[in-house]
Amino acid sequence: MCSGGFAKCLGISLMPLAIVCVLCNILLFFPGGKVVDKENITDEVWYFGGILGSGVLMIFPALVFLGLKNNDCCGCCGNESCGRRFAMLSSILFAAVGALGAGYSVVVSCVAINKGPRCSLVDPADVNQTQWEYPFNNGDYLQNHTLWSECKQPTNVVSWHLGLFSVLLAMGLIQIVLCAVQVINGLLGALCGDCCGCCGGVSVQAPEFTSTAKKLNTTKDCLV
């Protein structure tokens, strides 16, 4: 497979990952599926790791990768493959931007998972008191599920928080790997051209195919 076609496959893979990350970040604004006051939302949700990091900053590289296969370069300095090589080289910069965005999302997700969610420690039946805080320390709730009962409301906020940030963490790591693969692919495309099996970006036709094409052209001319 040529480097441009492989980059298109990477772009196709990155797009749904970016969409999933944006959706996860949006859902985190509704802890436990409930609407709460904005001051009671976990701080790390406002860092927009899924929306900005693995979302917006990942869409631009994905679009660039999608367009590399159909990139029509007019060449430079008499070399028709020069423009395509430059496009593959420039894709490395976009891959680096995507990797940084995904890395930001991974860091935010790790901090949020270790810190735990903000929740109310007061039974919802007691409407006269409200006490929202972070009841967990250094990820102690990850192995001790009995601590989850400390969060009285919103209902199931711990599993909601842990599940969505875990998805963001996994998606971010996958995005980093795909962007790293494109860095290698971009270097190969810049050095070897769009296809390493092609000579300077110009395809080589087999002698049998060339002779057959000539016969077909001759026959067409005779019929005319």
PDB file of C-alpha atoms in Angstrom:
ATOM      1  CA  MET A   1       0.000   0.000   0.000  1.00  0.00           C
ATOM      2  CA  CYS A   2       1.264   3.484  -0.868  1.00  0.00           C
ATOM      3  CA  SER A   3       1.986   5.933   1.925  1.00  0.00           C
ATOM      4  CA  GLY A   4      -0.883   8.204   0.839  1.00  0.00           C
ATOM      5  CA  GLY A   5      -3.388   5.351   0.942  1.00  0.00           C
ATOM      6  CA  PHE A   6      -2.108   4.224   4.339  1.00  0.00           C
ATOM      7  CA  ALA A   7      -2.428   7.791   5.675  1.00  0.00           C
ATOM      8  CA  LYS A   8      -6.046   7.829   4.465  1.00  0.00           C
ATOM      9  CA  CYS A   9      -6.726   4.667   6.488  1.00  0.00           C
ATOM     10  CA  LEU A  10      -5.267   6.362   9.565  1.00  0.00           C
ATOM     11  CA  GLY A  11      -7.453   9.416   8.976  1.00  0.00           C
ATOM     12  CA  ILE A  12     -10.552   7.241   8.679  1.00  0.00           C
ATOM     13  CA  SER A  13      -9.635   5.572  11.987  1.00  0.00           C
ATOM     14  CA  LEU A  14      -9.016   8.861  13.798  1.00  0.00           C
ATOM     15  CA  MET A  15     -12.330  10.510  12.906  1.00  0.00           C
ATOM     16  CA  PRO A  16     -14.654   8.193  14.896  1.00  0.00           C
ATOM     17  CA  LEU A  17     -12.205   8.207  17.813  1.00  0.00           C
ATOM     18  CA  ALA A  18     -12.345  12.016  17.919  1.00  0.00           C
ATOM     19  CA  ILE A  19     -16.159  11.968  17.818  1.00  0.00           C
ATOM     20  CA  VAL A  20     -16.327   9.450  20.671  1.00  0.00           C
ATOM     21  CA  CYS A  21     -13.996  11.600  22.791  1.00  0.00           C
ATOM     22  CA  VAL A  22     -16.117  14.711  22.234  1.00  0.00           C
ATOM     23  CA  LEU A  23     -19.282  12.841  23.213  1.00  0.00           C
ATOM     24  CA  CYS A  24     -17.651  11.432  26.359  1.00  0.00           C
ATOM     25  CA  ASN A  25     -16.528  14.880  27.464  1.00  0.00           C
ATOM     26  CA  ILE A  26     -20.036  16.254  26.905  1.00  0.00           C
ATOM     27  CA  LEU A  27     -21.591  13.427  28.939  1.00  0.00           C
ATOM     28  CA  LEU A  28     -19.221  14.197  31.816  1.00  0.00           C
ATOM     29  CA  PHE A  29     -21.031  17.529  32.246  1.00  0.00           C
ATOM     30  CA  PHE A  30     -24.009  15.453  33.401  1.00  0.00           C
ATOM     31  CA  PRO A  31     -22.605  13.326  36.253  1.00  0.00           C
ATOM     32  CA  GLY A  32     -24.612  10.171  36.719  1.00  0.00           C
ATOM     33  CA  GLY A  33     -26.823  11.325  33.852  1.00  0.00           C
ATOM     34  CA  LYS A  34     -28.177  14.139  36.037  1.00  0.00           C
ATOM     35  CA  VAL A  35     -28.160  17.911  35.614  1.00  0.00           C
ATOM     36  CA  VAL A  36     -26.238  19.566  38.456  1.00  0.00           C
ATOM     37  CA  ASP A  37     -24.967  23.038  39.215  1.00  0.00           C
ATOM     38  CA  LYS A  38     -21.806  23.879  37.305  1.00  0.00           C
ATOM     39  CA  GLU A  39     -19.810  24.378  40.512  1.00  0.00           C
ATOM     40  CA  ASN A  40     -20.560  20.739  41.405  1.00  0.00           C
ATOM     41  CA  ILE A  41     -19.072  19.351  38.190  1.00  0.00           C
ATOM     42  CA  THR A  42     -15.641  17.741  38.505  1.00  0.00           C
ATOM     43  CA  ASP A  43     -12.909  20.277  37.740  1.00  0.00           C
ATOM     44  CA  GLU A  44     -11.136  18.086  35.155  1.00  0.00           C
ATOM     45  CA  VAL A  45     -14.266  18.078  32.995  1.00  0.00           C
ATOM     46  CA  TRP A  46     -13.772  21.818  32.424  1.00  0.00           C
ATOM     47  CA  TYR A  47     -10.289  21.189  31.040  1.00  0.00           C
ATOM     48  CA  PHE A  48     -12.003  19.889  27.872  1.00  0.00           C
ATOM     49  CA  GLY A  49      -9.534  17.070  27.358  1.00  0.00           C
ATOM     50  CA  GLY A  50     -11.956  15.158  25.153  1.00  0.00           C
ATOM     51  CA  ILE A  51     -13.374  18.152  23.287  1.00  0.00           C
ATOM     52  CA  LEU A  52     -10.167  20.094  22.618  1.00  0.00           C
ATOM     53  CA  GLY A  53      -7.367  17.582  23.047  1.00  0.00           C
ATOM     54  CA  SER A  54      -8.671  14.379  21.483  1.00  0.00           C
ATOM     55  CA  GLY A  55     -11.437  16.152  19.578  1.00  0.00           C
ATOM     56  CA  VAL A  56     -10.703  19.424  17.802  1.00  0.00           C
ATOM     57  CA  LEU A  57      -6.924  19.015  17.702  1.00  0.00           C
ATOM     58  CA  MET A  58      -7.394  15.506  16.286  1.00  0.00           C
ATOM     59  CA  ILE A  59      -9.885  16.416  13.556  1.00  0.00           C
ATOM     60  CA  PHE A  60      -7.392  18.613  11.686  1.00  0.00           C
ATOM     61  CA  PRO A  61      -4.713  15.883  11.368  1.00  0.00           C
ATOM     62  CA  ALA A  62      -7.404  13.371  10.406  1.00  0.00           C
ATOM     63  CA  LEU A  63      -8.618  15.626   7.565  1.00  0.00           C
ATOM     64  CA  VAL A  64      -5.051  16.133   6.364  1.00  0.00           C
ATOM     65  CA  PHE A  65      -4.403  12.379   6.374  1.00  0.00           C
ATOM     66  CA  LEU A  66      -7.620  11.787   4.428  1.00  0.00           C
ATOM     67  CA  GLY A  67      -6.515  14.177   1.689  1.00  0.00           C
ATOM     68  CA  LEU A  68      -3.004  12.820   1.208  1.00  0.00           C
ATOM     69  CA  LYS A  69      -4.069   9.964  -1.090  1.00  0.00           C
ATOM     70  CA  ASN A  70      -5.804  12.321  -3.540  1.00  0.00           C
ATOM     71  CA  ASN A  71      -3.219  15.057  -3.206  1.00  0.00           C
ATOM     72  CA  ASP A  72      -2.554  16.309  -6.749  1.00  0.00           C
ATOM     73  CA  CYS A  73       0.841  17.986  -6.717  1.00  0.00           C
ATOM     74  CA  CYS A  74       2.202  19.715  -9.800  1.00  0.00           C
ATOM     75  CA  GLY A  75       5.801  19.074  -8.800  1.00  0.00           C
ATOM     76  CA  CYS A  76       8.739  21.393  -8.467  1.00  0.00           C
ATOM     77  CA  CYS A  77      12.237  21.704  -9.942  1.00  0.00           C
ATOM     78  CA  GLY A  78      11.299  19.322 -12.721  1.00  0.00           C
ATOM     79  CA  ASN A  79      10.457  16.518 -10.274  1.00  0.00           C
ATOM     80  CA  GLU A  80       6.778  15.553 -10.363  1.00  0.00           C
ATOM     81  CA  SER A  81       6.981  13.747  -7.016  1.00  0.00           C
ATOM     82  CA  CYS A  82       8.490  16.699  -5.170  1.00  0.00           C
ATOM     83  CA  GLY A  83       5.153  18.219  -4.176  1.00  0.00           C
ATOM     84  CA  ARG A  84       3.783  14.893  -2.943  1.00  0.00           C
ATOM     85  CA  ARG A  85       6.923  14.271  -0.903  1.00  0.00           C
ATOM     86  CA  PHE A  86       6.546  17.691   0.690  1.00  0.00           C
ATOM     87  CA  ALA A  87       2.901  16.928   1.516  1.00  0.00           C
ATOM     88  CA  MET A  88       3.900  13.693   3.252  1.00  0.00           C
ATOM     89  CA  LEU A  89       6.620  15.568   5.139  1.00  0.00           C
ATOM     90  CA  SER A  90       4.181  18.279   6.259  1.00  0.00           C
ATOM     91  CA  SER A  91       1.776  15.594   7.526  1.00  0.00           C
ATOM     92  CA  ILE A  92       4.364  14.822  10.209  1.00  0.00           C
ATOM     93  CA  LEU A  93       3.716  18.257  11.734  1.00  0.00           C
ATOM     94  CA  PHE A  94      -0.040  17.621  11.860  1.00  0.00           C
ATOM     95  CA  ALA A  95       0.591  14.179  13.352  1.00  0.00           C
ATOM     96  CA  ALA A  96       2.670  15.813  16.086  1.00  0.00           C
ATOM     97  CA  VAL A  97      -0.155  18.279  16.818  1.00  0.00           C
ATOM     98  CA  GLY A  98      -2.612  15.395  17.057  1.00  0.00           C
ATOM     99  CA  ALA A  99      -0.300  13.465  19.369  1.00  0.00           C
ATOM    100  CA  LEU A 100       0.049  16.504  21.645  1.00  0.00           C
ATOM    101  CA  GLY A 101      -3.719  16.946  21.794  1.00  0.00           C
ATOM    102  CA  ALA A 102      -4.264  13.273  22.587  1.00  0.00           C
ATOM    103  CA  GLY A 103      -1.491  13.418  25.178  1.00  0.00           C
ATOM    104  CA  TYR A 104      -3.227  16.330  26.868  1.00  0.00           C
ATOM    105  CA  SER A 105      -6.446  14.325  27.027  1.00  0.00           C
ATOM    106  CA  VAL A 106      -4.580  11.326  28.463  1.00  0.00           C
ATOM    107  CA  VAL A 107      -2.994  13.438  31.218  1.00  0.00           C
ATOM    108  CA  VAL A 108      -6.326  15.045  32.162  1.00  0.00           C
ATOM    109  CA  SER A 109      -8.008  11.629  32.208  1.00  0.00           C
ATOM    110  CA  CYS A 110      -5.312  10.127  34.432  1.00  0.00           C
ATOM    111  CA  VAL A 111      -5.590  12.986  36.919  1.00  0.00           C
ATOM    112  CA  ALA A 112      -9.385  12.754  36.950  1.00  0.00           C
ATOM    113  CA  ILE A 113      -9.370   8.973  37.454  1.00  0.00           C
ATOM    114  CA  ASN A 114      -6.873   9.228  40.295  1.00  0.00           C
ATOM    115  CA  LYS A 115      -8.720  12.124  41.930  1.00  0.00           C
ATOM    116  CA  GLY A 116     -12.214  10.714  41.599  1.00  0.00           C
ATOM    117  CA  PRO A 117     -15.472  12.614  41.065  1.00  0.00           C
ATOM    118  CA  ARG A 118     -16.965  15.486  42.985  1.00  0.00           C
ATOM    119  CA  CYS A 119     -20.141  14.298  44.685  1.00  0.00           C
ATOM    120  CA  SER A 120     -22.512  14.957  47.566  1.00  0.00           C
ATOM    121  CA  LEU A 121     -21.806  13.148  50.827  1.00  0.00           C
ATOM    122  CA  VAL A 122     -25.222  13.952  52.237  1.00  0.00           C
ATOM    123  CA  ASP A 123     -28.225  11.730  51.720  1.00  0.00           C
ATOM    124  CA  PRO A 124     -30.505  13.296  49.090  1.00  0.00           C
ATOM    125  CA  ALA A 125     -33.429  12.913  51.489  1.00  0.00           C
ATOM    126  CA  ASP A 126     -31.850  15.564  53.722  1.00  0.00           C
ATOM    127  CA  VAL A 127     -32.658  18.647  51.664  1.00  0.00           C
ATOM    128  CA  ASN A 128     -31.460  21.026  54.368  1.00  0.00           C
ATOM    129  CA  GLN A 129     -27.781  20.169  53.890  1.00  0.00           C
ATOM    130  CA  THR A 130     -25.534  20.081  50.872  1.00  0.00           C
ATOM    131  CA  GLN A 131     -21.931  19.000  50.993  1.00  0.00           C
ATOM    132  CA  TRP A 132     -20.141  18.477  47.686  1.00  0.00           C
ATOM    133  CA  GLU A 133     -16.472  17.496  47.723  1.00  0.00           C
ATOM    134  CA  TYR A 134     -13.888  14.968  46.531  1.00  0.00           C
ATOM    135  CA  PRO A 135     -14.123  12.064  49.000  1.00  0.00           C
ATOM    136  CA  PHE A 136     -11.395   9.900  47.452  1.00  0.00           C
ATOM    137  CA  ASN A 137      -7.614  10.254  47.636  1.00  0.00           C
ATOM    138  CA  ASN A 138      -4.932   8.947  45.274  1.00  0.00           C
ATOM    139  CA  GLY A 139      -7.211   6.491  43.531  1.00  0.00           C
ATOM    140  CA  ASP A 140      -8.053   4.553  46.692  1.00  0.00           C
ATOM    141  CA  TYR A 141     -11.574   3.931  45.390  1.00  0.00           C
ATOM    142  CA  LEU A 142     -10.325   2.022  42.335  1.00  0.00           C
ATOM    143  CA  GLN A 143      -9.656  -1.166  44.271  1.00  0.00           C
ATOM    144  CA  ASN A 144     -12.037  -0.619  47.167  1.00  0.00           C
ATOM    145  CA  HIS A 145     -15.512  -0.413  45.657  1.00  0.00           C
ATOM    146  CA  THR A 146     -17.128  -0.149  49.074  1.00  0.00           C
ATOM    147  CA  LEU A 147     -15.930   3.460  49.188  1.00  0.00           C
ATOM    148  CA  TRP A 148     -18.238   4.279  46.303  1.00  0.00           C
ATOM    149  CA  SER A 149     -21.158   4.350  48.710  1.00  0.00           C
ATOM    150  CA  GLU A 150     -19.761   7.544  50.222  1.00  0.00           C
ATOM    151  CA  CYS A 151     -21.115   9.421  47.222  1.00  0.00           C
ATOM    152  CA  LYS A 152     -24.825   9.768  47.897  1.00  0.00           C
ATOM    153  CA  GLN A 153     -25.680  11.787  44.836  1.00  0.00           C
ATOM    154  CA  PRO A 154     -25.763  11.919  41.910  1.00  0.00           C
ATOM    155  CA  THR A 155     -26.613   8.240  41.709  1.00  0.00           C
ATOM    156  CA  ASN A 156     -23.902   6.072  40.110  1.00  0.00           C
ATOM    157  CA  VAL A 157     -21.646   9.110  39.709  1.00  0.00           C
ATOM    158  CA  VAL A 158     -18.500   7.102  40.479  1.00  0.00           C
ATOM    159  CA  SER A 159     -19.050   4.512  37.759  1.00  0.00           C
ATOM    160  CA  TRP A 160     -20.113   7.287  35.360  1.00  0.00           C
ATOM    161  CA  HIS A 161     -16.968   9.281  36.088  1.00  0.00           C
ATOM    162  CA  LEU A 162     -14.627   6.297  35.970  1.00  0.00           C
ATOM    163  CA  GLY A 163     -16.153   4.772  32.847  1.00  0.00           C
ATOM    164  CA  LEU A 164     -16.130   7.909  30.690  1.00  0.00           C
ATOM    165  CA  PHE A 165     -12.657   9.054  31.718  1.00  0.00           C
ATOM    166  CA  SER A 166     -11.376   5.515  31.132  1.00  0.00           C
ATOM    167  CA  VAL A 167     -12.774   5.664  27.594  1.00  0.00           C
ATOM    168  CA  LEU A 168     -11.055   9.025  27.068  1.00  0.00           C
ATOM    169  CA  LEU A 169      -7.818   7.546  28.361  1.00  0.00           C
ATOM    170  CA  ALA A 170      -8.015   4.517  26.048  1.00  0.00           C
ATOM    171  CA  MET A 171      -9.025   6.582  23.009  1.00  0.00           C
ATOM    172  CA  GLY A 172      -6.217   9.062  23.667  1.00  0.00           C
ATOM    173  CA  LEU A 173      -3.613   6.315  23.829  1.00  0.00           C
ATOM    174  CA  ILE A 174      -4.876   4.827  20.558  1.00  0.00           C
ATOM    175  CA  GLN A 175      -4.749   8.247  18.917  1.00  0.00           C
ATOM    176  CA  ILE A 176      -1.161   8.748  20.049  1.00  0.00           C
ATOM    177  CA  VAL A 177      -0.175   5.396  18.539  1.00  0.00           C
ATOM    178  CA  LEU A 178      -1.897   6.203  15.220  1.00  0.00           C
ATOM    179  CA  CYS A 179      -0.238   9.626  15.038  1.00  0.00           C
ATOM    180  CA  ALA A 180       3.148   8.042  15.781  1.00  0.00           C
ATOM    181  CA  VAL A 181       2.550   5.561  12.953  1.00  0.00           C
ATOM    182  CA  GLN A 182       1.806   8.464  10.601  1.00  0.00           C
ATOM    183  CA  VAL A 183       5.086  10.125  11.592  1.00  0.00           C
ATOM    184  CA  ILE A 184       6.922   7.014  10.404  1.00  0.00           C
ATOM    185  CA  ASN A 185       4.686   6.760   7.335  1.00  0.00           C
ATOM    186  CA  GLY A 186       5.272  10.424   6.522  1.00  0.00           C
ATOM    187  CA  LEU A 187       9.041   9.999   6.744  1.00  0.00           C
ATOM    188  CA  LEU A 188       8.914   6.995   4.433  1.00  0.00           C
ATOM    189  CA  GLY A 189       6.671   8.886   2.015  1.00  0.00           C
ATOM    190  CA  ALA A 190       9.023  11.878   2.013  1.00  0.00           C
ATOM    191  CA  LEU A 191      12.084   9.700   1.395  1.00  0.00           C
ATOM    192  CA  CYS A 192      10.679   7.083  -0.955  1.00  0.00           C
ATOM    193  CA  GLY A 193       7.851   8.979  -2.596  1.00  0.00           C
ATOM    194  CA  ASP A 194       4.176   8.095  -2.409  1.00  0.00           C
ATOM    195  CA  CYS A 195       4.885   4.470  -3.327  1.00  0.00           C
ATOM    196  CA  CYS A 196       8.156   2.764  -2.528  1.00  0.00           C
ATOM    197  CA  GLY A 197       7.423   0.415  -5.393  1.00  0.00           C
ATOM    198  CA  CYS A 198       7.379   3.322  -7.845  1.00  0.00           C
ATOM    199  CA  CYS A 199      10.389   5.079  -9.328  1.00  0.00           C
ATOM    200  CA  GLY A 200      10.292   8.746  -8.332  1.00  0.00           C
ATOM    201  CA  GLY A 201       6.495   8.698  -8.157  1.00  0.00           C
ATOM    202  CA  VAL A 202       6.195   7.422 -11.786  1.00  0.00           C
ATOM    203  CA  SER A 203       4.677   3.964 -12.051  1.00  0.00           C
ATOM    204  CA  VAL A 204       6.453   1.293 -14.075  1.00  0.00           C
ATOM    205  CA  GLN A 205       4.284  -0.722 -16.442  1.00  0.00           C
ATOM    206  CA  ALA A 206       4.945  -4.309 -17.318  1.00  0.00           C
ATOM    207  CA  PRO A 207       6.196  -4.943 -20.910  1.00  0.00           C
ATOM    208  CA  GLU A 208       3.253  -7.285 -21.632  1.00  0.00           C
ATOM    209  CA  PHE A 209       0.735  -4.638 -20.598  1.00  0.00           C
ATOM    210  CA  THR A 210       2.490  -1.988 -22.713  1.00  0.00           C
ATOM    211  CA  SER A 211       2.533  -4.144 -25.830  1.00  0.00           C
ATOM    212  CA  THR A 212      -1.141  -5.048 -25.369  1.00  0.00           C
ATOM    213  CA  ALA A 213      -2.075  -1.407 -24.997  1.00  0.00           C
ATOM    214  CA  LYS A 214      -0.242  -0.566 -28.205  1.00  0.00           C
ATOM    215  CA  LYS A 215      -2.124  -3.298 -30.095  1.00  0.00           C
ATOM    216  CA  LEU A 216      -5.452  -2.001 -28.813  1.00  0.00           C
ATOM    217  CA  ASN A 217      -4.590   1.548 -29.882  1.00  0.00           C
ATOM    218  CA  THR A 218      -3.548   0.320 -33.332  1.00  0.00           C
ATOM    219  CA  THR A 219      -6.791  -1.606 -33.764  1.00  0.00           C
ATOM    220  CA  LYS A 220      -8.795   1.444 -32.704  1.00  0.00           C
ATOM    221  CA  ASP A 221      -6.993   3.603 -35.262  1.00  0.00           C
ATOM    222  CA  CYS A 222      -7.703   1.091 -38.034  1.00  0.00           C
ATOM    223  CA  LEU A 223     -11.376   0.959 -37.223  1.00  0.00           C
ATOM    224  CA  VAL A 224     -11.586   4.726 -37.364  1.00  0.00           C
TER     225      VAL A 224
END
